[in-house]
Short mmCIF file of C-alpha atoms in Angstrom, two decimals:
data_model
loop_
_atom_site.label_atom_id
_atom_site.label_comp_id
_atom_site.label_asym_id
_atom_site.label_seq_id
_atom_site.Cartn_x
_atom_site.Cartn_y
_atom_site.Cartn_z
CA UNK Z 82 142.08 97.98 127.83
CA UNK Z 83 141.29 98.79 123.98
CA UNK Z 84 138.61 95.72 123.52
CA UNK Z 85 137.17 96.88 126.69
CA UNK Z 86 136.98 100.63 125.24
CA UNK Z 87 135.52 99.07 122.05
CA UNK Z 88 132.82 97.11 124.09
CA UNK Z 89 131.93 100.41 125.59
CA UNK Z 90 131.94 102.52 122.65
CA UNK Z 91 129.67 99.73 120.82
CA UNK Z 92 127.07 99.42 123.62
CA UNK Z 93 127.04 103.10 124.27
CA UNK Z 94 126.01 103.74 120.60
CA UNK Z 95 123.29 100.64 120.77
CA UNK Z 96 121.90 102.21 123.53
CA UNK Z 97 121.95 105.64 122.38
CA UNK Z 98 120.05 104.23 119.01
CA UNK Z 99 117.32 102.68 121.35
CA UNK Z 100 116.79 105.66 123.58
CA UNK Z 101 116.84 108.34 120.47
CA UNK Z 102 114.48 106.18 118.15
CA UNK Z 103 112.36 104.89 120.78
CA UNK Z 104 111.76 108.29 122.36
CA UNK Z 105 111.20 109.74 118.81
CA UNK Z 106 108.16 107.26 117.79
CA UNK Z 107 106.60 108.03 121.09
CA UNK Z 108 106.86 111.76 120.85
CA UNK Z 109 105.23 111.80 117.35
CA UNK Z 110 102.99 109.49 118.57
CA UNK Z 111 101.93 112.38 121.39
CA UNK Z 112 102.13 115.15 118.78
CA UNK Z 113 99.32 113.31 116.80
CA UNK Z 114 97.11 111.24 119.09
CA UNK Z 115 97.49 112.55 122.47
CA UNK Z 116 94.18 113.85 123.67
CA UNK Z 117 95.84 116.35 125.17
CA UNK Z 118 98.70 117.54 123.12
CA UNK Z 119 97.54 116.44 119.76
CA UNK Z 120 96.31 118.00 116.79
CA UNK Z 121 95.28 115.74 113.82
CA UNK Z 122 97.40 117.66 111.29
CA UNK Z 123 100.38 114.87 110.58
CA UNK Z 124 101.44 117.22 107.74
CA UNK Z 125 102.17 119.81 109.90
CA UNK Z 126 103.92 118.19 112.06
CA UNK Z 127 106.27 116.76 109.57
CA UNK Z 128 106.82 120.30 108.07
CA UNK Z 129 107.90 121.76 111.25
CA UNK Z 130 110.18 118.84 111.60
CA UNK Z 131 111.78 119.37 108.03
CA UNK Z 132 112.07 123.28 109.01
CA UNK Z 133 113.91 122.70 112.37
CA UNK Z 134 116.41 120.26 110.42
CA UNK Z 135 116.84 123.19 108.00
CA UNK Z 136 117.54 125.51 111.17
CA UNK Z 137 119.74 122.86 112.93
CA UNK Z 138 121.78 121.90 109.62
CA UNK Z 139 122.24 126.04 109.00
CA UNK Z 140 122.96 126.54 112.76
CA UNK Z 141 125.72 123.87 112.57
CA UNK Z 142 127.01 125.30 109.07
CA UNK Z 143 127.69 128.87 110.74
CA UNK Z 144 129.52 127.18 113.77
CA UNK Z 145 131.39 125.19 111.75
CA UNK Z 146 132.47 128.62 109.77
CA UNK Z 147 133.21 130.29 113.20
CA UNK Z 148 135.43 127.34 114.46
CA UNK Z 149 136.75 125.22 111.35
CA UNK Z 150 139.22 123.52 114.24
CA UNK Z 151 136.47 121.84 115.69
CA UNK Z 152 136.34 118.06 114.22
CA UNK Z 153 132.55 117.78 114.98
CA UNK Z 154 131.37 120.61 113.13
CA UNK Z 155 133.67 119.89 109.90
CA UNK Z 156 131.12 117.25 108.48
CA UNK Z 157 128.40 119.62 108.54
CA UNK Z 158 127.76 121.87 105.09
CA UNK Z 159 127.75 125.79 104.54
CA UNK Z 160 125.04 127.56 105.22
CA UNK Z 161 124.11 128.24 101.97
CA UNK Z 162 122.25 126.53 98.84
CA UNK Z 163 121.64 127.25 95.28
CA UNK Z 164 118.55 126.80 93.29
CA UNK Z 165 120.27 124.52 90.55
CA UNK Z 166 121.14 121.58 93.16
CA UNK Z 167 117.50 122.29 94.82
CA UNK Z 168 116.05 121.55 91.65
CA UNK Z 169 118.24 118.26 90.80
CA UNK Z 170 117.36 116.97 94.19
CA UNK Z 171 113.79 117.78 93.71
CA UNK Z 172 112.45 114.47 92.06
CA UNK Z 173 114.24 112.60 95.70
CA UNK Z 174 112.57 115.42 97.58
CA UNK Z 175 109.34 114.16 96.44
CA UNK Z 176 109.54 110.87 97.33
CA UNK Z 177 111.05 111.62 100.85
CA UNK Z 178 107.94 114.10 101.00
CA UNK Z 179 105.52 111.06 100.48
CA UNK Z 180 107.48 108.62 102.90
CA UNK Z 181 107.94 110.48 105.50
CA UNK Z 182 104.19 112.04 105.63
CA UNK Z 183 102.67 108.75 105.10
CA UNK Z 184 105.14 107.40 108.22
CA UNK Z 185 103.39 109.92 110.10
CA UNK Z 186 99.84 109.13 109.08
CA UNK Z 187 100.41 105.49 110.07
CA UNK Z 188 101.75 106.44 113.26
CA UNK Z 189 98.84 108.76 114.05
CA UNK Z 190 96.31 105.84 113.35
CA UNK Z 191 98.06 102.41 114.55
CA UNK Z 192 98.97 101.98 118.25
CA UNK Z 193 102.34 101.95 118.70
CA UNK Z 194 102.73 98.11 119.44
CA UNK Z 195 101.71 97.51 115.92
CA UNK Z 196 103.80 100.33 114.04
CA UNK Z 197 106.44 97.66 112.83
CA UNK Z 198 103.70 95.21 111.46
CA UNK Z 199 102.15 98.18 109.65
CA UNK Z 200 105.56 98.90 107.95
CA UNK Z 201 106.50 95.29 107.77
CA UNK Z 202 106.32 95.42 103.79
CA UNK Z 203 109.49 97.34 103.42
CA UNK Z 204 111.88 94.89 102.67
CA UNK Z 205 109.33 93.11 100.06
CA UNK Z 206 109.49 96.38 98.32
CA UNK Z 207 112.93 96.44 98.61
CA UNK Z 208 113.56 93.20 97.08
CA UNK Z 209 110.77 93.81 94.31
CA UNK Z 210 112.31 97.29 93.66
CA UNK Z 211 115.84 95.85 93.56
CA UNK Z 212 114.93 93.08 90.81
CA UNK Z 213 113.24 95.22 88.64
CA UNK Z 214 115.19 98.84 89.23
CA UNK Z 215 118.33 97.38 89.73
CA UNK Z 216 118.20 94.03 88.09
CA UNK Z 217 119.33 92.18 91.93
CA UNK Z 218 118.74 88.45 91.75
CA UNK Z 219 116.75 86.87 94.42
CA UNK Z 220 117.26 83.60 95.87
CA UNK Z 221 114.62 81.02 96.98
CA UNK Z 222 116.02 81.71 100.61
CA UNK Z 223 115.30 85.21 100.47
CA UNK Z 224 111.74 84.58 99.41
CA UNK Z 225 111.16 82.38 102.08
CA UNK Z 226 112.27 85.04 104.50
CA UNK Z 227 110.00 87.12 102.79
CA UNK Z 228 106.94 84.43 103.39
CA UNK Z 229 107.49 85.03 106.95
CA UNK Z 230 107.21 89.02 106.73
CA UNK Z 231 104.36 88.84 104.72
CA UNK Z 232 102.68 86.15 106.61
CA UNK Z 233 103.01 88.21 109.84
CA UNK Z 234 101.37 91.52 108.00
CA UNK Z 235 98.62 89.47 106.96
CA UNK Z 236 97.81 88.17 110.42
CA UNK Z 237 98.06 91.81 111.84
CA UNK Z 238 95.73 93.02 108.97
CA UNK Z 239 93.52 90.54 108.62
CA UNK Z 240 93.15 88.07 111.86
CA UNK Z 241 91.71 88.68 115.42
CA UNK Z 242 94.21 92.45 115.29
CA UNK Z 243 91.95 94.11 112.59
CA UNK Z 244 94.39 97.25 112.08
CA UNK Z 245 92.95 100.53 111.04
CA UNK Z 246 92.55 100.56 107.68
CA UNK Z 247 93.74 103.99 106.71
CA UNK Z 248 96.94 103.48 108.83
CA UNK Z 249 97.71 100.37 107.13
CA UNK Z 250 97.35 101.58 103.98
CA UNK Z 251 99.85 104.38 104.68
CA UNK Z 252 102.03 102.12 106.26
CA UNK Z 253 102.04 100.18 102.92
CA UNK Z 254 102.91 103.37 101.04
CA UNK Z 255 105.60 104.45 103.29
CA UNK Z 256 107.00 100.88 103.09
CA UNK Z 257 106.87 101.19 99.43
CA UNK Z 258 108.56 104.65 99.28
CA UNK Z 259 111.15 103.58 101.69
CA UNK Z 260 113.58 101.46 99.22
CA UNK Z 261 112.57 104.12 96.41
CA UNK Z 262 113.77 106.90 98.39
CA UNK Z 263 117.18 104.76 99.24
CA UNK Z 264 117.63 104.26 95.40
CA UNK Z 265 117.37 107.60 94.42
CA UNK Z 266 119.31 108.68 97.31
CA UNK Z 267 122.46 106.71 95.81
CA UNK Z 268 121.73 108.46 92.36
CA UNK Z 269 121.38 112.22 93.38
CA UNK Z 270 124.13 111.51 96.22
CA UNK Z 271 126.96 112.38 93.50
CA UNK Z 272 125.30 116.19 92.67
CA UNK Z 273 126.16 116.93 96.06
CA UNK Z 274 129.81 115.20 96.07
CA UNK Z 275 128.67 112.32 98.11
CA UNK Z 276 128.02 114.56 101.12
CA UNK Z 277 125.02 113.00 103.42
CA UNK Z 278 124.26 116.32 105.17
CA UNK Z 279 124.70 118.47 102.37
CA UNK Z 280 121.81 116.43 100.81
CA UNK Z 281 119.91 116.41 103.68
CA UNK Z 282 120.07 119.92 103.48
CA UNK Z 283 118.72 120.45 100.23
CA UNK Z 284 116.04 117.57 100.97
CA UNK Z 285 114.40 119.30 103.83
CA UNK Z 286 114.79 122.76 102.12
CA UNK Z 287 112.71 121.37 99.23
CA UNK Z 288 110.57 119.52 101.69
CA UNK Z 289 109.77 122.21 103.76
CA UNK Z 290 108.59 123.99 100.44
CA UNK Z 291 106.34 121.03 99.40
CA UNK Z 292 104.25 120.68 102.48
CA UNK Z 293 102.99 124.13 102.02
CA UNK Z 294 100.67 123.76 99.49
CA UNK Z 295 100.06 120.00 100.47
CA UNK Z 296 98.78 121.35 103.97
CA UNK Z 297 96.44 123.77 102.29
CA UNK Z 298 95.11 121.17 100.12
CA UNK Z 299 94.36 118.66 102.74
CA UNK Z 300 92.69 120.86 105.07
CA UNK Z 301 95.00 121.08 107.72
CA UNK Z 302 95.04 125.06 107.71
CA UNK Z 303 91.42 124.78 108.86
CA UNK Z 304 92.52 122.34 111.46
CA UNK Z 305 95.02 124.59 112.90
CA UNK Z 306 92.75 127.03 113.38
CA UNK Z 307 90.17 124.68 115.40
CA UNK Z 308 93.11 123.84 117.51
CA UNK Z 309 94.64 127.04 118.38
CA UNK Z 310 94.41 126.64 122.21
CA UNK Z 311 96.93 123.38 121.82
CA UNK Z 312 99.08 125.42 119.26
CA UNK Z 313 99.52 128.18 122.14
CA UNK Z 314 100.44 125.58 124.72
CA UNK Z 315 104.28 125.61 125.64
CA UNK Z 316 104.27 121.69 126.17
CA UNK Z 317 102.93 121.44 122.65
CA UNK Z 318 105.97 122.94 121.00
CA UNK Z 319 108.52 121.73 123.62
CA UNK Z 320 107.29 118.23 122.63
CA UNK Z 321 107.36 119.41 119.09
CA UNK Z 322 110.90 120.97 119.16
CA UNK Z 323 112.13 117.90 121.32
CA UNK Z 324 110.88 115.75 118.22
CA UNK Z 325 112.33 117.36 115.69
CA UNK Z 326 115.76 117.63 117.60
CA UNK Z 327 115.73 113.75 117.96
CA UNK Z 328 114.78 113.34 113.99
CA UNK Z 329 117.78 115.24 113.53
CA UNK Z 330 119.73 113.18 116.33
CA UNK Z 331 118.92 109.79 114.73
CA UNK Z 332 120.79 110.20 111.65
CA UNK Z 333 123.66 110.87 113.56
CA UNK Z 334 123.52 108.19 115.92
CA UNK Z 335 122.35 105.65 113.23
CA UNK Z 336 125.92 106.33 111.48
CA UNK Z 337 127.71 105.56 115.27
CA UNK Z 338 126.03 102.50 115.43
CA UNK Z 339 127.02 101.41 111.62
CA UNK Z 340 130.41 102.51 112.56
CA UNK Z 341 130.81 100.25 115.68
CA UNK Z 342 128.34 96.97 114.39
CA UNK Z 343 128.14 94.86 111.20
CA UNK Z 344 125.00 95.05 108.88
CA UNK Z 345 124.05 91.71 110.45
CA UNK Z 346 124.40 93.30 113.97
CA UNK Z 347 122.85 96.23 113.28
CA UNK Z 348 119.75 94.50 111.99
CA UNK Z 349 119.63 92.32 115.23
CA UNK Z 350 120.40 95.63 117.35
CA UNK Z 351 116.79 96.87 115.31
CA UNK Z 352 114.91 93.80 115.90
CA UNK Z 353 115.66 94.15 119.63
CA UNK Z 354 114.99 97.73 119.49
CA UNK Z 355 111.21 97.26 117.94
CA UNK Z 356 110.81 94.60 120.33
CA UNK Z 357 111.14 97.16 123.01
CA UNK Z 358 109.23 99.52 121.32
CA UNK Z 359 106.26 97.13 120.98
CA UNK Z 360 106.59 96.12 125.05
CA UNK Z 361 106.65 99.97 125.99
CA UNK Z 362 103.74 100.63 123.71
CA UNK Z 363 101.67 97.94 125.50
CA UNK Z 364 102.58 99.47 129.09
CA UNK Z 365 102.40 102.83 128.50
CA UNK Z 366 98.87 102.58 126.17
CA UNK Z 367 97.56 99.35 127.44
CA UNK Z 368 97.19 97.78 124.34
CA UNK Z 369 95.40 94.22 124.21
CA UNK Z 370 97.59 91.73 122.56
CA UNK Z 371 95.72 88.84 121.64
CA UNK Z 372 97.22 85.48 120.51
CA UNK Z 373 97.21 86.72 116.91
CA UNK Z 374 98.87 90.36 117.76
CA UNK Z 375 101.77 88.48 119.07
CA UNK Z 376 101.77 85.92 116.40
CA UNK Z 377 102.02 88.71 113.96
CA UNK Z 378 104.77 90.84 115.65
CA UNK Z 379 106.60 87.86 116.18
CA UNK Z 380 106.52 87.03 112.52
CA UNK Z 381 107.51 90.43 111.12
CA UNK Z 382 110.70 90.51 113.57
CA UNK Z 383 111.75 87.32 112.71
CA UNK Z 384 111.15 87.61 109.30
CA UNK Z 385 113.10 90.50 109.27
CA UNK Z 386 116.21 89.20 110.88
CA UNK Z 387 116.13 85.80 108.86
CA UNK Z 388 115.84 88.15 105.77
CA UNK Z 389 118.87 90.27 106.76
CA UNK Z 390 120.80 87.12 107.86
CA UNK Z 391 120.23 85.41 104.31
CA UNK Z 392 121.03 88.90 102.46
CA UNK Z 393 124.19 89.26 104.56
CA UNK Z 394 125.53 85.68 104.08
CA UNK Z 395 124.75 85.78 100.16
CA UNK Z 396 126.76 88.87 99.80
CA UNK Z 397 129.81 87.43 101.92
CA UNK Z 398 129.71 84.56 99.73
CA UNK Z 399 129.35 86.38 96.34
CA UNK Z 400 132.51 88.93 97.80
CA UNK Z 401 134.00 85.56 98.71
CA UNK Z 402 133.80 84.24 95.07
CA UNK Z 403 134.80 87.64 93.26
CA UNK Z 404 137.82 87.76 95.64
CA UNK Z 405 138.42 83.78 94.22
CA UNK Z 406 138.13 84.99 90.65
CA UNK Z 407 140.23 87.53 90.69
CA UNK Z 408 142.93 85.93 92.60
CA UNK Z 409 143.01 88.83 95.54
CA UNK Z 410 144.51 87.85 98.53
CA UNK Z 411 144.69 91.46 100.00
CA UNK Z 412 143.62 91.07 103.56
CA UNK Z 413 144.43 94.28 104.71
CA UNK Z 414 142.99 96.38 101.72
CA UNK Z 415 139.46 94.54 102.64
CA UNK Z 416 140.09 95.44 106.64
CA UNK Z 417 140.64 98.89 105.46
CA UNK Z 418 137.31 99.24 103.41
#
């Protein structure tokens, strides 16, 4: 019965992750490239979603203070911020703003079916930054898996697929910012007591402020003025508000999946999610998938999975070596960790 319950909990977390993540992608796609409910203002869409995240965290913080006895609410921060911490988190927030803005520009210009191809270089930048910033060792097996990913990216951008240039460039920019965001997050977390929700609050407050001048500089205020008929549509705001809630929920769901799976299993879950997302993109948007397009998607998905498998294997081997050198045979501590 215990095993069956664990399996159901794991399956439930995975299905919830798939549902939330895929729905979020399609909701954002509708907001930015739908003939009926779209405004070509990706910075505005991202700004609204950051403001929503702040509002949700603030509301949950107030609820925690009203009902401190509820375990679920205990994880969220109190509804307050201070200027010193906002300034300390600001460098991370700049990277975060560039990353999520570029991410939405990519989605606006790239079909959902090829979204993962446009952002395929994330693992490559992850290894490059890890090598130059953290001094991480890179094996030939890791390089071989990256070669598969790069090949898939090149097939998708230079072959018969011919992805949109702007979407591809911003996909590369988002891919470069993603590992840098992770590295900076690790450095900034101690400033907020290693609390990811406190960091999320400060990060999104900063982002909400940073996006305002960016929207003015890139002319999105004029774009919004010319689309007042959509801004006044209740349907538009239903989708917008839903995307913000989904964007907040994805953080909770990912934690649930990680809790019930291993890193390798989580990567497999992600690859399967991307595969489902691609199929749904083809189905709903009628995307034409040539042989080159299929090859591109397959190479990126397989390369990403092989990369995580190799990195997980090497990490496990390194842990075994350290364990042997230290003479440690304490399995209980390892299980608790």
